[in-house]
Short mmCIF file of C-alpha atoms in Angstrom, two decimals:
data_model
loop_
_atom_site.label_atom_id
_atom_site.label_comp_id
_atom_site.label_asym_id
_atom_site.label_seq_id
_atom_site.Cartn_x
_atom_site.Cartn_y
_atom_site.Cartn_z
CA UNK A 943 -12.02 5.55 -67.76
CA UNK A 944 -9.42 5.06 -70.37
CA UNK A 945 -8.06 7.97 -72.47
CA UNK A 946 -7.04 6.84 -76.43
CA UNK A 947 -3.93 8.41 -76.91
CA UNK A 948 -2.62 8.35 -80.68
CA UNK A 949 0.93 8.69 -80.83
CA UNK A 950 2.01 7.99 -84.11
CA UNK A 951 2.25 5.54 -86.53
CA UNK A 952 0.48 2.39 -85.63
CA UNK A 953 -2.15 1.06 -83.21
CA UNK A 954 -3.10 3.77 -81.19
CA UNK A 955 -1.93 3.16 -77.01
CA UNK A 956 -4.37 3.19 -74.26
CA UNK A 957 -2.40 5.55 -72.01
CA UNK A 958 0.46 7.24 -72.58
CA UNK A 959 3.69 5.58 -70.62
CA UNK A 960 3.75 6.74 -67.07
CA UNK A 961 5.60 4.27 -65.24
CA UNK A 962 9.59 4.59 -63.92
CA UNK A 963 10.73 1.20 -65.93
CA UNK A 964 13.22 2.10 -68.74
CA UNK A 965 12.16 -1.27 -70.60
CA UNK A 966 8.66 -2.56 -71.28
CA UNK A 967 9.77 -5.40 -69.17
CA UNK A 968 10.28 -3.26 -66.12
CA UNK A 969 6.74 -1.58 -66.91
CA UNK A 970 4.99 -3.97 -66.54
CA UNK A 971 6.80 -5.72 -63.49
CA UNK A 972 6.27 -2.43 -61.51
CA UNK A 973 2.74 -2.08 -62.58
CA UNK A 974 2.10 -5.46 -61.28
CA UNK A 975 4.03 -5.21 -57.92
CA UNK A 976 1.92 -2.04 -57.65
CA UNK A 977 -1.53 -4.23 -58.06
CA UNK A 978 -0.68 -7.25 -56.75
CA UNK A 979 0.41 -5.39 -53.57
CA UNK A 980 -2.15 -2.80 -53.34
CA UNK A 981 -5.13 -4.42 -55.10
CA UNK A 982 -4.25 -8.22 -54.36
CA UNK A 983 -3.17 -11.06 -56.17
CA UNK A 984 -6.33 -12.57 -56.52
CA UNK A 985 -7.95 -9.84 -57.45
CA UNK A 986 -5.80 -8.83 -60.14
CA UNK A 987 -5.84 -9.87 -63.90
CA UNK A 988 -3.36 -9.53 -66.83
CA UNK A 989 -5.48 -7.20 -68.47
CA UNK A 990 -5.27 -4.86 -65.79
CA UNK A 991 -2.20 -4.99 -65.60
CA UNK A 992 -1.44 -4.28 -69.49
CA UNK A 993 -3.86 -1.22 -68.91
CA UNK A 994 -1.57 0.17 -66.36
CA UNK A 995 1.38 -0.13 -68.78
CA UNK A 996 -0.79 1.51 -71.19
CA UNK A 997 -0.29 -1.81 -73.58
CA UNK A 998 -2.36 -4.32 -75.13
CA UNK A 999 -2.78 -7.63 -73.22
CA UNK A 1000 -1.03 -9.52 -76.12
CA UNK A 1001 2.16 -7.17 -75.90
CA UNK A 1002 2.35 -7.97 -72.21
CA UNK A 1003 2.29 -12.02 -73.28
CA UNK A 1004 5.30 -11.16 -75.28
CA UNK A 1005 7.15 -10.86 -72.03
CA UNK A 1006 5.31 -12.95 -69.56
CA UNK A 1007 3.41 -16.00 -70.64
CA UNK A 1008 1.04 -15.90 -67.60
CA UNK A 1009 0.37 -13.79 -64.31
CA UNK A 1010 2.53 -16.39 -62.60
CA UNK A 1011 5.28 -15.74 -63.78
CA UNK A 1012 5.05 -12.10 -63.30
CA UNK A 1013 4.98 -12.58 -59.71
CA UNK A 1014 7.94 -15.24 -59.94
CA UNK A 1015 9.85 -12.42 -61.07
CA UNK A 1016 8.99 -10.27 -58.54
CA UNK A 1017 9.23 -12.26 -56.02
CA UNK A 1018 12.76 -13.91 -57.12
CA UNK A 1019 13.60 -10.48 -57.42
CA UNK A 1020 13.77 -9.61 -53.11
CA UNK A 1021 15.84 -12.83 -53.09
CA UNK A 1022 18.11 -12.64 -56.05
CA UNK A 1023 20.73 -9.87 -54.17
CA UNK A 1024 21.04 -10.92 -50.63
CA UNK A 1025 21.74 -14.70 -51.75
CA UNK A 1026 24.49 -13.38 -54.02
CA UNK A 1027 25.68 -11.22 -51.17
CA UNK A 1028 25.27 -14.47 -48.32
CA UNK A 1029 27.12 -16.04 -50.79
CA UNK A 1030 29.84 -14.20 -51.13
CA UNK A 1031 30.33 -13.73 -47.85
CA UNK A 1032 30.47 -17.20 -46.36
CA UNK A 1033 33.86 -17.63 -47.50
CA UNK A 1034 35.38 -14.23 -45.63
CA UNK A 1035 37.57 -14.62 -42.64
CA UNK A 1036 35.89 -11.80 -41.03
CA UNK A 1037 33.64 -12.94 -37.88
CA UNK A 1038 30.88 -14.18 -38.43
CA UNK A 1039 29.17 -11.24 -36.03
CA UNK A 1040 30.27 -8.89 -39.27
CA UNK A 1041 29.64 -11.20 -41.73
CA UNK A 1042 25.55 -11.49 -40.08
CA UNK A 1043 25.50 -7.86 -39.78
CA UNK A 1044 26.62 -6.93 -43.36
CA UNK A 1045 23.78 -9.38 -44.40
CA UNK A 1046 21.08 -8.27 -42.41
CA UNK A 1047 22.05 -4.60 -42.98
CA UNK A 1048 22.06 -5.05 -46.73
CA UNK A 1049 18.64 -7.24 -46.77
CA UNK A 1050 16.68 -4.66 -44.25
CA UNK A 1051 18.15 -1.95 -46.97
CA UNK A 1052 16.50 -4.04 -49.93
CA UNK A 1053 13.43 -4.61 -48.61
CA UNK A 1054 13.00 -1.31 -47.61
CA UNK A 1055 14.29 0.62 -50.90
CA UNK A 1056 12.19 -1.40 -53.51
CA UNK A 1057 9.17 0.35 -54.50
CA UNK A 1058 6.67 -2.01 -53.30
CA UNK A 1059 6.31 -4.13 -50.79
CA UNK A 1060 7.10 -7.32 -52.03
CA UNK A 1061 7.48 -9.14 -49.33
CA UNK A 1062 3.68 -8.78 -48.49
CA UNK A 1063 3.03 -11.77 -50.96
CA UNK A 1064 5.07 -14.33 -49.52
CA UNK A 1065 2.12 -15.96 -47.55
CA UNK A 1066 -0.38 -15.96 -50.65
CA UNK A 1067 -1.38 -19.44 -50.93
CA UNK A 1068 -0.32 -19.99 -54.49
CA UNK A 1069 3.38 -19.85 -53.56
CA UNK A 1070 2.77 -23.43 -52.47
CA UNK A 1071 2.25 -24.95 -55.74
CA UNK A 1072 4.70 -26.53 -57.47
CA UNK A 1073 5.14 -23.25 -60.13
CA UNK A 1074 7.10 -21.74 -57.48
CA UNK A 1075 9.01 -24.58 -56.25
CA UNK A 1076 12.13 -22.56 -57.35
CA UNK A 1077 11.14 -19.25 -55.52
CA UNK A 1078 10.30 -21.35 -52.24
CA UNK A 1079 14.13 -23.28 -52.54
CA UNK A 1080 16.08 -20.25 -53.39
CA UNK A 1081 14.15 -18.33 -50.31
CA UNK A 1082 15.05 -21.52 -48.26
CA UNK A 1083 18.76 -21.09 -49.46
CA UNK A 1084 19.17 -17.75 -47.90
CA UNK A 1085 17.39 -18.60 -44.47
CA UNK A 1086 19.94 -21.50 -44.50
CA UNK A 1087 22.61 -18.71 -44.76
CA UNK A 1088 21.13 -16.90 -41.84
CA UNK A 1089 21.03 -19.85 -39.98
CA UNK A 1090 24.54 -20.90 -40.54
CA UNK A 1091 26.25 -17.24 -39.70
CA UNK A 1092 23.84 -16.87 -36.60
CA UNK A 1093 25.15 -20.88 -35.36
CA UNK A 1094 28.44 -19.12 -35.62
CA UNK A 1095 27.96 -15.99 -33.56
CA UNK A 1096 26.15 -17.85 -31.18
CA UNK A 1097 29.74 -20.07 -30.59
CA UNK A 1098 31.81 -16.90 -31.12
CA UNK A 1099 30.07 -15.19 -28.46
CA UNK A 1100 30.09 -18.57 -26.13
CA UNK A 1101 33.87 -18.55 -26.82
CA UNK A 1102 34.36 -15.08 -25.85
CA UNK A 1103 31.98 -16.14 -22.13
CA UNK A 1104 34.77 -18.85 -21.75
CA UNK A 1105 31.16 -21.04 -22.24
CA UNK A 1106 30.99 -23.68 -25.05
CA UNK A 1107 27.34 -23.59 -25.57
CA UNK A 1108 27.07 -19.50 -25.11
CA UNK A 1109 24.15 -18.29 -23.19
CA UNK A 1110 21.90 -17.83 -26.48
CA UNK A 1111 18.39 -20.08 -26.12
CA UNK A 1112 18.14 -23.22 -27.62
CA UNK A 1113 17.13 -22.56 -31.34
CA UNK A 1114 18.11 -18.69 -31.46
CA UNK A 1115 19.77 -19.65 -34.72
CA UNK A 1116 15.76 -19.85 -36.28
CA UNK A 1117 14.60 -16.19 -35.59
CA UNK A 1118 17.37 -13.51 -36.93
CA UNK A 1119 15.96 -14.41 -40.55
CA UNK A 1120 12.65 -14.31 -38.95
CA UNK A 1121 13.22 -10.46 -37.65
CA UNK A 1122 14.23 -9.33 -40.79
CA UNK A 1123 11.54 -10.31 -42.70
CA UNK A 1124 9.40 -8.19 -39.97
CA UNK A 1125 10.36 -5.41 -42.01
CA UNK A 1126 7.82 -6.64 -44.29
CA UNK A 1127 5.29 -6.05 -41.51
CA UNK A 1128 6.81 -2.83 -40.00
CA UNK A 1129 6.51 -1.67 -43.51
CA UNK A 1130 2.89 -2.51 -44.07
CA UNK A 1131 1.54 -1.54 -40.82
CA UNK A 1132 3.34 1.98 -40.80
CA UNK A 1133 2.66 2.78 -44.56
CA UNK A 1134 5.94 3.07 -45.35
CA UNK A 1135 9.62 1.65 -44.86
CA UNK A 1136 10.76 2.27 -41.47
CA UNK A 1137 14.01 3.95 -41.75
CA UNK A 1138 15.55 2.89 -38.24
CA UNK A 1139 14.93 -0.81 -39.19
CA UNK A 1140 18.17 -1.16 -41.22
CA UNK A 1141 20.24 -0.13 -37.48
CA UNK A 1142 17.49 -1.43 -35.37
CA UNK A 1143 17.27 -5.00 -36.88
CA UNK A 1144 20.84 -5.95 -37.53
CA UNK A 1145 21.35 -4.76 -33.33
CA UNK A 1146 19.24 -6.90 -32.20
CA UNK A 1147 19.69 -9.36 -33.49
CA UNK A 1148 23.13 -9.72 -32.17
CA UNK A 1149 21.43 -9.13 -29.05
CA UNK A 1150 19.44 -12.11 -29.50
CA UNK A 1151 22.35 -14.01 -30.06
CA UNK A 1152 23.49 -13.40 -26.78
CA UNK A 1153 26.99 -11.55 -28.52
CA UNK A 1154 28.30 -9.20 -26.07
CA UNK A 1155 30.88 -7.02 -28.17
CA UNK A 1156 30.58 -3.36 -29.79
CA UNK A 1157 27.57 -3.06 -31.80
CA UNK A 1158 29.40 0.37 -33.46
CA UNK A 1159 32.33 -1.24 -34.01
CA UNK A 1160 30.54 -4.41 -36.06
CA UNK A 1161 28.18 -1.77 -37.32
CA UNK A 1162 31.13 0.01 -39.00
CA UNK A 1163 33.24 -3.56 -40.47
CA UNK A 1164 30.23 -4.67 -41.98
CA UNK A 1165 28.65 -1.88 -43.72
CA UNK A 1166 32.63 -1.49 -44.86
CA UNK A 1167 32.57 -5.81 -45.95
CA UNK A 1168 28.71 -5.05 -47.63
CA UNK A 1169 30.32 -2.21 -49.65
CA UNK A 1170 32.90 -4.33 -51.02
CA UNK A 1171 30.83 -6.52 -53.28
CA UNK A 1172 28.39 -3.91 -55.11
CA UNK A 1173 25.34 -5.71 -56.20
CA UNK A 1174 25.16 -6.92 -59.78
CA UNK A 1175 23.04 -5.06 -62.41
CA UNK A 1176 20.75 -7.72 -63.37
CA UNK B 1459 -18.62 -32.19 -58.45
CA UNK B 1460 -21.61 -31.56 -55.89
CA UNK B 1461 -23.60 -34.36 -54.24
CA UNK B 1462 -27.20 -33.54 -53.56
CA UNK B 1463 -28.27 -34.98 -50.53
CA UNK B 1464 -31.70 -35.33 -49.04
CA UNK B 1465 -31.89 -34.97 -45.09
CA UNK B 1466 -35.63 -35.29 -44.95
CA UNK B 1467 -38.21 -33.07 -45.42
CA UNK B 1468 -37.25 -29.40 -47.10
CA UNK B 1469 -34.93 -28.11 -49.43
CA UNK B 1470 -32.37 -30.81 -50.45
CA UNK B 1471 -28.76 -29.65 -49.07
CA UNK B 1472 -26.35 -29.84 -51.40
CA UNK B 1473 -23.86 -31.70 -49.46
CA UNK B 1474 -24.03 -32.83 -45.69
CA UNK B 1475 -22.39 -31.06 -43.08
CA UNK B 1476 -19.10 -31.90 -42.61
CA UNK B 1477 -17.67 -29.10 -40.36
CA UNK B 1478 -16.62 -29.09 -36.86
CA UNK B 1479 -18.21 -26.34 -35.82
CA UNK B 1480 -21.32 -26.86 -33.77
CA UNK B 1481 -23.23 -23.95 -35.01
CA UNK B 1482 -23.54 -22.47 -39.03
CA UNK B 1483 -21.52 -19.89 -37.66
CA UNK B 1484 -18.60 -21.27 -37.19
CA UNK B 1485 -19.15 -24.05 -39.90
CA UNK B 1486 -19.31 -21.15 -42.26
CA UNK B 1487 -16.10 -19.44 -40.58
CA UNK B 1488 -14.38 -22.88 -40.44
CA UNK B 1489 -14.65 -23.17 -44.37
CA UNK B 1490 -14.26 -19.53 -44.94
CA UNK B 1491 -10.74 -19.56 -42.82
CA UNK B 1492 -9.77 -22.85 -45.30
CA UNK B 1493 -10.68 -21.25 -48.41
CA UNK B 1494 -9.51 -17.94 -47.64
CA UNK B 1495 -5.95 -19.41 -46.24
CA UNK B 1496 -5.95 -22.40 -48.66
CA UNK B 1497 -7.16 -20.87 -52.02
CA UNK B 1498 -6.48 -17.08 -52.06
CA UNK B 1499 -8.58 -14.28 -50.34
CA UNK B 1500 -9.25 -12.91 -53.61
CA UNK B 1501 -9.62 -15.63 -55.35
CA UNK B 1502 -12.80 -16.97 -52.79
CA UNK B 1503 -16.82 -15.85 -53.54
CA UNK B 1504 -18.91 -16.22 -50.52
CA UNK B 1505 -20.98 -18.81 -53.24
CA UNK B 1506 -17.84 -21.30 -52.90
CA UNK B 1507 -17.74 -20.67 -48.73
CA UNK B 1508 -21.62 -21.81 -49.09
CA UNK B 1509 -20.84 -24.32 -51.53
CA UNK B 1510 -17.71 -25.67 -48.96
CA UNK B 1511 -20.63 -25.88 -45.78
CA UNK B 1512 -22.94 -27.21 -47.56
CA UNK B 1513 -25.54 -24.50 -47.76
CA UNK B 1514 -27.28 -22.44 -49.90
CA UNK B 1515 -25.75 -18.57 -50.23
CA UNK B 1516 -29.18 -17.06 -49.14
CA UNK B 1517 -28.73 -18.91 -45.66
CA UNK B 1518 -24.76 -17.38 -45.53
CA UNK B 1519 -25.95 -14.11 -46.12
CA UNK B 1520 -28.49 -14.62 -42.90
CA UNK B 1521 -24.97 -14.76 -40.79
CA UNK B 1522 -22.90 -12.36 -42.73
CA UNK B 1523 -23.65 -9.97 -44.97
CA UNK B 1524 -20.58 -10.10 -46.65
CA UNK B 1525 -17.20 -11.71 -47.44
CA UNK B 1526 -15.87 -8.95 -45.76
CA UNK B 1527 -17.61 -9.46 -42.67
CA UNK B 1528 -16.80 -13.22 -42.70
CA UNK B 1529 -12.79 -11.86 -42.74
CA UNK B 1530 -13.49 -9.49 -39.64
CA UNK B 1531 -14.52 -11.90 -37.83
CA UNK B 1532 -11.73 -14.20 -38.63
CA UNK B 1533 -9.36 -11.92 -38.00
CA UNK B 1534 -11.13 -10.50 -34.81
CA UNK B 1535 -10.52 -14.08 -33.53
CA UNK B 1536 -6.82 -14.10 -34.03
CA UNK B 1537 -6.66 -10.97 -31.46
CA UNK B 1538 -9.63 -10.96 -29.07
CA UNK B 1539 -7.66 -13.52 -26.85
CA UNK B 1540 -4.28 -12.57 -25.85
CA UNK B 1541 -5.68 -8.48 -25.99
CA UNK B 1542 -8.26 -9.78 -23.16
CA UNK B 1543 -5.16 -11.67 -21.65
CA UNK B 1544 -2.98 -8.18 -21.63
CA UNK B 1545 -5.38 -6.15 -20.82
CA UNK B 1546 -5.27 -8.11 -17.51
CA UNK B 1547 -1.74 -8.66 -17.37
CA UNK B 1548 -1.56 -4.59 -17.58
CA UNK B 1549 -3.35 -4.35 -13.66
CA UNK B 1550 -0.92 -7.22 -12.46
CA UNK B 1551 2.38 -6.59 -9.87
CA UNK B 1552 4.42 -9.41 -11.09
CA UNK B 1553 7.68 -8.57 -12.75
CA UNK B 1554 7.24 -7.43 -16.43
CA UNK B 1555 9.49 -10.32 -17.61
CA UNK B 1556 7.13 -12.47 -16.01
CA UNK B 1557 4.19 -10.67 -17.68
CA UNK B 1558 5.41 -10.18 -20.92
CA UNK B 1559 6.54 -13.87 -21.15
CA UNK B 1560 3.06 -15.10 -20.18
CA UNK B 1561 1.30 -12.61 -22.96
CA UNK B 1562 3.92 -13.97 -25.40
CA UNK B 1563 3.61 -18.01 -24.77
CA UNK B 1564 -0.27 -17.49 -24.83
CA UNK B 1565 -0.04 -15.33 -28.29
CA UNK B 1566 1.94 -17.55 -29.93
CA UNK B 1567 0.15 -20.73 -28.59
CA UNK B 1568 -2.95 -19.23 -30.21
CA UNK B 1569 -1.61 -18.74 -33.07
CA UNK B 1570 -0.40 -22.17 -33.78
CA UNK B 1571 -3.29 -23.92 -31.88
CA UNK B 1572 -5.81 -22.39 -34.53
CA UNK B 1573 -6.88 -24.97 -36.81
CA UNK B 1574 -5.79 -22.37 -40.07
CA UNK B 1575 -2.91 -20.39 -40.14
CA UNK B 1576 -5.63 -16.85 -40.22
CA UNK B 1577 -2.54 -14.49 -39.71
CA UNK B 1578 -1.26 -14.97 -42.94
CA UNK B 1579 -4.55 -12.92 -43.99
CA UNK B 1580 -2.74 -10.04 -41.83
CA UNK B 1581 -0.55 -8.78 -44.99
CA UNK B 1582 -3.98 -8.33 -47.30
CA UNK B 1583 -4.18 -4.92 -49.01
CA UNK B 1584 -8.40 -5.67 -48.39
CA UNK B 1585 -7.14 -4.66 -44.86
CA UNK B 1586 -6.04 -1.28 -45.35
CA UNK B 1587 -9.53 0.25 -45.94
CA UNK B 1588 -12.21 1.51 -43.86
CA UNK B 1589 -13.56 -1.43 -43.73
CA UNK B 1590 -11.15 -2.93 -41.19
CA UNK B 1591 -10.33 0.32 -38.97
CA UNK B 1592 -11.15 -1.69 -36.04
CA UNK B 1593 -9.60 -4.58 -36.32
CA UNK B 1594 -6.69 -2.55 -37.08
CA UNK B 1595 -7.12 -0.56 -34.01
CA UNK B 1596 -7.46 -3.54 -31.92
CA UNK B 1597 -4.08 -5.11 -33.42
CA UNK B 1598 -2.08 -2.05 -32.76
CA UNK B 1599 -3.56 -1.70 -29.03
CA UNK B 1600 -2.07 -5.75 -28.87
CA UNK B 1601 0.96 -3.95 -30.28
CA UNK B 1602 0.81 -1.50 -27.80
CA UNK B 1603 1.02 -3.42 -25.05
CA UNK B 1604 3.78 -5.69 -26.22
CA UNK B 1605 6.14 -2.41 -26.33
CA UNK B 1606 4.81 -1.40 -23.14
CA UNK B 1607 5.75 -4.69 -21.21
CA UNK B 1608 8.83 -4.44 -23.15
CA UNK B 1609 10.18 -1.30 -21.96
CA UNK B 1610 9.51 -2.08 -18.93
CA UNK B 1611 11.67 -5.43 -19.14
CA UNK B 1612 14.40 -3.04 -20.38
CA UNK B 1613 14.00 -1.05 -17.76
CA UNK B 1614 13.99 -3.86 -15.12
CA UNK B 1615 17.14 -5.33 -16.75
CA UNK B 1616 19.15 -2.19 -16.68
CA UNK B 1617 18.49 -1.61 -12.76
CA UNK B 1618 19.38 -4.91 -12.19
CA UNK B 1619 22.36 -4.42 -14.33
CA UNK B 1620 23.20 -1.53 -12.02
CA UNK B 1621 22.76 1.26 -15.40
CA UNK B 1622 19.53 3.44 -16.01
CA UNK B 1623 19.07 2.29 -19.35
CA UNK B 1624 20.03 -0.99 -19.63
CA UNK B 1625 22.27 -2.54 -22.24
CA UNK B 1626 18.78 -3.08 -24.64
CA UNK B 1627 19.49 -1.80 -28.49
CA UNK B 1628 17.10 1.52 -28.78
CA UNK B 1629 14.10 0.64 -29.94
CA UNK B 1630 14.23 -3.00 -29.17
CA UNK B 1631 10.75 -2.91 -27.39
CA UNK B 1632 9.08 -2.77 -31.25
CA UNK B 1633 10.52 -6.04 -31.97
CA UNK B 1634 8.78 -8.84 -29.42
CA UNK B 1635 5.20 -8.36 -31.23
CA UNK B 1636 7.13 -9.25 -34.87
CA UNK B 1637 8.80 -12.13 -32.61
CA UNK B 1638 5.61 -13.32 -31.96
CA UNK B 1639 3.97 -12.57 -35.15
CA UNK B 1640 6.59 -14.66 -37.01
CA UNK B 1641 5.32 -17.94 -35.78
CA UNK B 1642 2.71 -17.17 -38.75
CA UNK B 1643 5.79 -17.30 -41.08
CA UNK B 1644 7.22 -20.47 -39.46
CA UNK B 1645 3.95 -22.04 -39.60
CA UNK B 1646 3.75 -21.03 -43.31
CA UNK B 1647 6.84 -21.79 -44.66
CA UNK B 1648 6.94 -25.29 -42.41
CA UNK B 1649 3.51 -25.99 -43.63
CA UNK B 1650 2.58 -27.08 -39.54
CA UNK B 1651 2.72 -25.22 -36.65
CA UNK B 1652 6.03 -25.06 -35.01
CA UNK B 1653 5.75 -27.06 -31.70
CA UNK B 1654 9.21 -25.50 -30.19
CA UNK B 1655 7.82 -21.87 -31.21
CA UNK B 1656 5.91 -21.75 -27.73
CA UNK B 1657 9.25 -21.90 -25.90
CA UNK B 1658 11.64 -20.55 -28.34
CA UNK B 1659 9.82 -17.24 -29.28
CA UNK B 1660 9.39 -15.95 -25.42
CA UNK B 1661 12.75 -17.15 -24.37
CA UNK B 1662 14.38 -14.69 -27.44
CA UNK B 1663 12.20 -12.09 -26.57
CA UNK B 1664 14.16 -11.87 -23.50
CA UNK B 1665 17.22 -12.49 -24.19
CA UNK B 1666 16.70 -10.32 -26.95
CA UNK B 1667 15.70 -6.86 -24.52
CA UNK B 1668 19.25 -8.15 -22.75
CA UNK B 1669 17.31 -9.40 -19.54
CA UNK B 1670 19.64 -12.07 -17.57
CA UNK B 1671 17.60 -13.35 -15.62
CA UNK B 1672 16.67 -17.54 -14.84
CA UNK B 1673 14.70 -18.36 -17.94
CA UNK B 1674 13.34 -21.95 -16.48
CA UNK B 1675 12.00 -19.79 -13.12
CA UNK B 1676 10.48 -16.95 -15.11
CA UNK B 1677 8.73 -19.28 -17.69
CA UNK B 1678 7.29 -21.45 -14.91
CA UNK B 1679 6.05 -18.28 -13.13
CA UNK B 1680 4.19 -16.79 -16.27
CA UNK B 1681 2.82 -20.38 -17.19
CA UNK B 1682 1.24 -19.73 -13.62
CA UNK B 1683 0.17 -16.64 -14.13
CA UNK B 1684 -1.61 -17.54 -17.61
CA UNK B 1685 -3.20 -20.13 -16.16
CA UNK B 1686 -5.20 -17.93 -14.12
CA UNK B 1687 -6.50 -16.29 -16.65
CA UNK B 1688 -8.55 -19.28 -19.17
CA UNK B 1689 -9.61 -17.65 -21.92
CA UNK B 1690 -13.38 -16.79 -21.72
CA UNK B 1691 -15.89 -18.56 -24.14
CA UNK B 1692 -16.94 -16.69 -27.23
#
């Protein structure tokens, strides 16, 4: 049931405005991440999405020409800031253990502190098509990242074992990115974020890489080298 | 485009079987599992699962009653196995490594020997309601006994190590189950199950709960093990 609400001048509203979003732009995005996560994708149309907003279904086409791209947006949107922050830090001198940690730290953080959880659409089928080519390479980019820093600790830590190859399994390099998306799942199955992820994660997975130093220490230089480049407003 | 075919006498089908499975049951779970991972839960009627055997919806509704139910029992599939294998396991006086190793090649062998990638259905909000308490319940006792084994490799790697409590990160005995659940992702995002998943995830797992043991000796003792245990016949 729909209340009419007249507030003014001009074509009455369906609802007054009751979401967080200080644009009509960020409305509607957190209207949809609120359907599409708790309602599904499939299962969710424009129009009810402009009826959460409280706006007609041809105001919400001002801003997003299809239900697609609403979830591009989204979805580019648990990207966007740990790629600018992997980014950044691949050209530091600081170890690469530090470098991992600040990134995994910062990415656990993200994915916990948005509103919804975003993450829970990655695995809807129509990511595959071609519309979100762009999503799927920039996603790609920053498990490349992961990859790269973990290769590193993994030869740091052999260094520091007087081993070349370290003692880390074949292929270790593959899962750190892989354990912190499981905050995705952590989040879903528990209801809510899971506050001892953004330690819990980033610790083992130097663990996993078989690096032997002091997790506070690293802990402590990375949270510092994550604070240094503030994320930009977008 | 439908063919209508006529197999003799009766009501024409409207297009021949073309499943593997050898009963309607699992023909009509077989297309259900490829629409639902393929095209979008939400976006799938039990009228185009009918449609994708071959049969008319009256006949799907003698099997299941609803989409719903079709879903349960997909996802009841993805975890019947490996909690029959733990629940086993659990009675068993080989060391937990061994155990949890076994538990974890079989799991993630499952879940890349399925024909469709079913545990990307795991993240649906459809899940979340009453509806699917008990699959639920059966995915967290899996869950359960993944942390179990796991603190119990902790604990046999910190007596070996000579210290009570190991060198593990606290709470690193949540993380194996994501380890293992993130073959779905691999499989997702690689668009083919990972072949060096089988191997790779167990061996991390380990090394990842800071157990230093021979890798090659405890894998060929929990392939062993497994192997006493074939999975019984649904």
């Amino acid at each position: 049931m729909k209340t009419v609400t007249q507030l003014g001048p001009g074509r009455p509203r369906l609802e007054p405005r009751r979401r967080a979003g200080q644009t009509p732009r960020a409305e509607i995005l957190d209207a949809a991440a609120e359907l599409f996560t708790g309602h599904g994708y499939g299962n969710t149309s424009t129009r009810a999405v402009a009826d959460a907003v409280g706006i007609r279904q041809a105001s919400l086409y001002h801003h997003f020409a299809s239900k697609d791209d609403i979830l591009d947006a989204l979805l580019g949107e648990t990207v966007s800031a740990p790629l600018e922050l992997a980014g950044k830090l691949a050209g530091r001198a600081e170890p690469a253990a530090v470098r991992l940690y600040a990134l995994a730290w910062f990415d656990v953080s993200q994915l916990c502190a948005s509103r919804w959880n975003l993450g829970a659409l990655y695995l809807l089928p129509e990511l595959r098509s071609d519309r979100f080519a762009r999503f799927r390479e920039r996603r790609d980019e920053l498990r490349g990242h992961y990859e790269t820093l973990s290769a590193a600790v993994i030869a740091e830590a052999g260094a520091a074992a007087g081993s070349p190859a370290g003692s880390a399994v074949p292929g270790a390099e593959l899962l750190p990115f892989r354990l912190v998306e499981s905050v995705i799942d952590m989040r879903s199955d528990e209801g809510a974020a899971p506050e001892y992820a953004e330690q819990l994660i980033p610790d083992a997975i130097l663990r996993l890489l078989c690096w032997t130093g002091s997790l506070a220490e690293t802990r402590s230089a990375a949270l510092e080298l994550a604070a240094q480049f503030p994320a930009e407003q977008e």
